XYZ file of C-alpha atoms in Angstrom:
344
model
C 10.138 -7.875 -19.250
C 12.892 -5.451 -18.296
C 16.239 -6.511 -16.924
C 15.461 -4.894 -13.579
C 12.246 -6.865 -13.226
C 13.952 -10.122 -14.234
C 16.252 -9.765 -11.258
C 13.353 -9.536 -8.808
C 12.186 -12.749 -7.190
C 8.769 -13.447 -8.780
C 5.828 -12.496 -6.570
C 3.918 -15.589 -7.711
C 6.823 -17.822 -6.639
C 6.719 -16.716 -3.005
C 5.725 -19.697 -0.869
C 3.276 -19.247 2.007
C 2.634 -15.866 3.726
C -0.848 -15.796 2.173
C -2.097 -13.060 4.492
C 0.681 -10.699 3.444
C 0.221 -11.405 -0.264
C -3.536 -10.915 0.013
C -3.111 -7.572 1.809
C -0.735 -6.323 -0.887
C -2.977 -7.397 -3.769
C -6.044 -5.801 -2.181
C -4.231 -2.455 -2.090
C -2.938 -2.773 -5.641
C -6.502 -3.207 -6.895
C -7.927 -0.439 -4.678
C -5.369 2.059 -3.295
C -8.269 3.656 -1.395
C -8.046 0.837 1.135
C -5.322 2.843 2.826
C -2.102 0.893 2.534
C -0.745 -2.002 4.532
C 1.660 -2.514 7.400
C 3.569 -5.808 7.374
C 4.748 -6.921 10.805
C 7.029 -9.904 11.113
C 10.354 -11.301 12.184
C 13.383 -10.905 9.946
C 13.753 -13.273 7.016
C 10.032 -13.672 6.304
C 10.106 -12.230 2.759
C 8.605 -8.848 3.684
C 10.890 -6.741 1.494
C 11.076 -9.382 -1.243
C 7.280 -9.487 -1.536
C 6.862 -5.721 -1.734
C 9.632 -5.162 -4.258
C 8.447 -8.023 -6.450
C 5.038 -6.350 -6.768
C 6.660 -4.230 -9.497
C 6.135 -7.223 -11.804
C 2.345 -7.099 -11.511
C 1.601 -3.408 -10.944
C -0.697 -2.052 -13.689
C 0.048 0.851 -15.993
C -1.262 4.282 -15.048
C -2.037 7.317 -17.184
C -0.305 10.588 -16.343
C 0.428 13.981 -17.878
C 3.307 13.723 -20.329
C 6.424 15.535 -19.156
C 5.071 16.359 -15.685
C 7.629 15.591 -12.965
C 4.753 15.000 -10.528
C 3.029 12.538 -12.884
C -0.305 14.350 -12.499
C -3.465 12.433 -13.365
C -4.802 13.967 -16.623
C -8.438 13.481 -15.549
C -9.928 16.845 -14.446
C -10.875 16.973 -10.792
C -8.074 14.684 -9.624
C -5.859 17.645 -8.721
C -2.984 19.189 -10.652
C 0.438 20.472 -9.700
C 0.860 24.275 -10.162
C 2.464 23.775 -13.589
C -0.350 21.616 -14.978
C -3.007 23.848 -13.391
C -1.477 26.913 -15.022
C -1.356 25.162 -18.398
C -5.028 24.189 -18.176
C -6.052 27.726 -17.141
C -4.211 29.129 -20.154
C -6.104 26.792 -22.494
C -3.330 24.276 -23.136
C -4.558 20.715 -23.686
C -2.575 18.334 -21.511
C -1.049 15.385 -23.334
C -0.999 12.079 -21.516
C 0.978 8.860 -21.612
C 0.922 5.525 -19.835
C 3.685 3.868 -17.861
C 3.878 1.036 -15.317
C 3.505 1.880 -11.643
C 6.781 1.700 -9.726
C 7.837 0.694 -6.231
C 9.462 3.809 -4.753
C 11.534 3.128 -1.646
C 12.020 5.597 1.184
C 15.530 5.483 2.684
C 15.445 5.075 6.464
C 17.882 7.982 6.750
C 15.574 10.347 4.840
C 14.959 13.766 6.389
C 11.617 15.577 6.376
C 12.856 17.813 3.526
C 13.893 14.735 1.543
C 10.405 13.263 1.989
C 8.226 16.332 1.441
C 10.517 18.442 -0.731
C 11.929 21.905 -0.121
C 10.995 25.483 -0.972
C 13.832 27.783 -1.975
C 12.909 30.836 0.115
C 15.862 32.881 -1.138
C 14.782 32.338 -4.737
C 11.242 33.453 -3.891
C 12.504 36.636 -2.233
C 14.800 37.466 -5.123
C 12.471 36.687 -8.031
C 8.991 36.583 -6.543
C 8.545 33.122 -8.057
C 8.270 29.852 -6.194
C 11.019 27.297 -6.642
C 10.305 23.835 -5.266
C 12.680 20.891 -5.100
C 10.489 17.749 -5.225
C 10.946 15.014 -2.630
C 10.010 11.367 -2.319
C 6.292 12.202 -2.090
C 6.497 13.669 -5.608
C 8.138 10.494 -6.947
C 5.517 8.398 -5.166
C 2.511 10.017 -6.866
C 0.716 7.314 -8.843
C 3.069 4.643 -7.507
C 3.649 2.412 -4.488
C 5.735 3.910 -1.669
C 7.605 1.339 0.400
C 9.006 2.182 3.834
C 11.080 -0.612 5.338
C 11.554 -0.483 9.134
C 8.808 2.130 9.318
C 8.768 1.726 13.114
C 12.240 3.280 13.271
C 11.071 6.509 11.620
C 10.209 9.384 13.920
C 6.471 9.633 14.630
C 6.068 12.993 12.886
C 7.643 11.533 9.720
C 5.191 8.620 9.739
C 2.402 11.144 10.326
C 3.588 13.111 7.283
C 3.434 10.005 5.081
C 0.015 8.956 6.375
C -1.410 12.458 5.915
C -0.239 12.615 2.306
C -1.535 9.094 1.627
C -4.946 9.935 3.098
C -5.395 13.349 1.450
C -3.649 12.639 -1.837
C -1.819 15.953 -1.546
C 1.603 16.970 -0.276
C 1.484 20.442 1.281
C 4.711 22.244 2.187
C 4.908 25.590 3.950
C 8.022 27.560 4.857
C 8.164 31.127 6.169
C 4.550 31.758 5.184
C 5.110 30.534 1.616
C 3.325 27.350 0.544
C 3.426 24.827 -2.277
C 1.349 21.746 -2.924
C 1.221 18.949 -5.460
C -0.771 15.710 -5.845
C 0.643 12.732 -4.003
C -1.604 9.708 -4.343
C 0.158 6.456 -3.637
C -0.141 3.045 -2.015
C 1.719 3.170 1.299
C 3.369 -0.072 2.366
C 5.388 -0.243 5.564
C 7.231 -3.204 7.030
C 8.724 -3.715 10.458
C 10.153 -6.200 12.921
C 8.198 -5.764 16.205
C 11.296 -6.795 18.163
C 12.878 -3.480 17.143
C 10.050 -1.326 18.494
C 6.351 -0.686 17.929
C 4.377 2.120 16.281
C 2.041 4.290 18.335
C -1.569 2.953 18.240
C -2.805 6.286 16.813
C -0.549 5.834 13.781
C -1.130 2.090 13.552
C -4.886 2.618 13.160
C -4.343 4.759 10.083
C -2.907 1.897 8.050
C -5.822 0.326 6.204
C -4.598 -3.241 6.670
C -2.016 -4.994 8.795
C -0.541 -8.415 8.059
C 1.294 -10.165 10.875
C 3.570 -12.897 9.567
C 5.922 -15.485 11.032
C 8.473 -17.944 9.759
C 6.979 -21.133 8.348
C 7.002 -24.115 10.754
C 5.964 -26.793 8.265
C 8.992 -28.779 7.067
C 7.726 -29.222 3.499
C 6.947 -25.508 3.155
C 10.333 -24.427 4.566
C 12.086 -26.860 2.235
C 10.262 -25.428 -0.800
C 11.110 -21.848 0.260
C 14.813 -22.665 0.454
C 14.769 -24.638 -2.805
C 13.132 -21.795 -4.755
C 15.463 -19.170 -3.319
C 18.550 -21.208 -4.218
C 17.181 -21.840 -7.725
C 16.591 -18.112 -8.220
C 20.069 -17.197 -6.972
C 21.630 -19.741 -9.333
C 19.721 -18.545 -12.417
C 17.611 -15.397 -11.844
C 16.624 -15.032 -15.487
C 15.680 -18.657 -16.030
C 13.776 -18.870 -12.746
C 11.828 -15.688 -13.515
C 10.965 -16.861 -17.022
C 9.606 -20.105 -15.575
C 7.016 -18.045 -13.706
C 6.338 -15.557 -16.521
C 2.935 -17.030 -17.425
C 1.747 -17.097 -13.795
C 2.928 -13.510 -13.406
C 0.962 -12.452 -16.491
C -2.128 -14.251 -15.229
C -1.956 -12.443 -11.892
C -1.418 -9.087 -13.621
C -4.480 -9.756 -15.792
C -6.433 -10.787 -12.693
C -5.623 -7.453 -11.042
C -6.766 -5.529 -14.122
C -9.989 -7.542 -14.324
C -10.666 -6.941 -10.631
C -10.335 -3.201 -11.207
C -12.865 -3.417 -14.041
C -15.308 -5.369 -11.879
C -15.024 -2.779 -9.097
C -15.583 0.132 -11.463
C -18.867 -1.365 -12.609
C -20.331 -2.280 -9.228
C -21.202 -0.713 -5.878
C -21.306 -1.848 -2.264
C -24.736 -3.204 -1.337
C -26.494 -2.748 2.004
C -25.905 -6.354 3.083
C -22.100 -6.162 2.954
C -22.123 -2.757 4.656
C -24.349 -4.086 7.450
C -22.167 -7.174 7.838
C -18.971 -5.113 8.124
C -20.590 -2.809 10.693
C -21.823 -5.830 12.668
C -18.292 -7.254 12.818
C -16.830 -3.877 13.837
C -19.368 -3.533 16.638
C -18.701 -7.085 17.814
C -14.973 -6.377 18.116
C -15.632 -2.951 19.704
C -14.011 -0.820 17.035
C -13.851 2.937 17.637
C -14.988 5.259 14.867
C -15.939 4.031 11.410
C -12.578 3.601 9.699
C -12.605 -0.175 10.230
C -16.124 -0.542 8.780
C -15.291 1.430 5.635
C -11.990 -0.364 5.092
C -13.608 -3.755 5.600
C -16.273 -3.054 2.981
C -13.694 -1.844 0.447
C -11.378 -4.795 1.100
C -14.226 -7.332 0.941
C -15.372 -5.949 -2.412
C -11.830 -6.170 -3.789
C -11.441 -9.718 -2.518
C -14.641 -10.648 -4.326
C -13.468 -8.890 -7.505
C -10.120 -10.731 -7.419
C -12.151 -13.921 -7.413
C -14.261 -12.784 -10.357
C -17.368 -11.794 -8.387
C -19.214 -8.469 -8.346
C -21.026 -9.149 -5.085
C -19.041 -9.502 -1.858
C -20.302 -11.868 0.819
C -19.585 -13.593 4.099
C -16.501 -15.408 2.796
C -14.926 -12.119 1.751
C -15.523 -10.541 5.161
C -14.015 -13.654 6.758
C -10.895 -13.225 4.594
C -10.286 -9.502 5.113
C -11.554 -8.922 8.678
C -8.322 -10.181 10.341
C -6.303 -7.778 8.158
C -8.592 -4.864 9.033
C -9.143 -5.502 12.744
C -6.077 -7.201 14.242
C -4.050 -3.993 14.644
C -7.055 -2.004 15.851
C -8.127 -4.223 18.741
C -7.675 -2.517 22.089
C -5.016 -3.986 24.296
C -3.641 -3.310 27.726
C -0.044 -2.111 28.261
C 2.513 -4.875 27.541
C -0.256 -7.127 26.244
C 0.151 -8.641 22.785
C -2.855 -8.047 20.544
C -4.281 -11.221 19.083
C -7.156 -11.653 16.710
C -9.357 -14.631 17.498
C -10.525 -16.298 14.287
C -12.963 -18.378 16.318
C -14.697 -15.240 17.533
C -14.989 -14.000 13.965
C -16.694 -17.253 12.939
C -19.178 -16.883 15.804
C -19.761 -13.240 14.922
C -20.516 -14.008 11.269
C -22.884 -16.832 12.240
C -24.876 -14.345 14.310
C -25.447 -12.053 11.349
């Protein structure tokens, strides 16, 4: 384990906040779920949880020497450099490296996020010169945006578009450049500091709403573990090394299970039934619920997803999509979900 990772509070040592941890793990296993937004008051381990995911993120294969970390598998999309090499008959070499947690500074400009085209260089030489941004670093990794609600709407839109399409497209003065940008988008926010527009909120696959623990025993354990980590980060991390390895192996096994199975009609019908019951618009919620339910089953060693998996993931999929009136706080009723599933 690297020195950097030793200094991160172990993900497996985080007490409570099960909904948040589940949402993060679901996305690590299947980035196609569409990312997660973590909403909660300050001091609820939002940033700690996301950053500590670096300890369990799997390795990914990418083209050796490519600054965009292109996927070597044909059909996944190449940057211009890799595409040109393939067209000229060059065989792309590949290597494996662990996924990283890439953080987006709150002060980042649009150029810093998307990258910049040097127009003057193009005019002088006729060749494109592109300065990669955060979306290039994020390709194949996890992109974390703390206080995402404080970003301007068009910046959030830019991130969500890239996450959904898997491509970052930049155009300046009629000149364009694009490169692959597939990543897991994780945003966190304190609702007291402002909300995100519903149109943008809906585009996050999952949303975990968390609060400070009220149980005395749980709060005591949280404080005790944090103090123990601060006193001896290396020793504390090593004490959880085996649990961390087990969770990393569990993620890898879940990915294998998913790759060898498909969604059956029953789970699709169940997800659609739940979406109709809660009056979801469009089909994004249905699709996300099926994907998340299958991952939840895979994390528990099962190929076939069922009612219990829908019950686990539905709050994460639906809570932020439920219609609400102005100034009304959206709440997801677990009791209604139980009734809904009994009807199916």
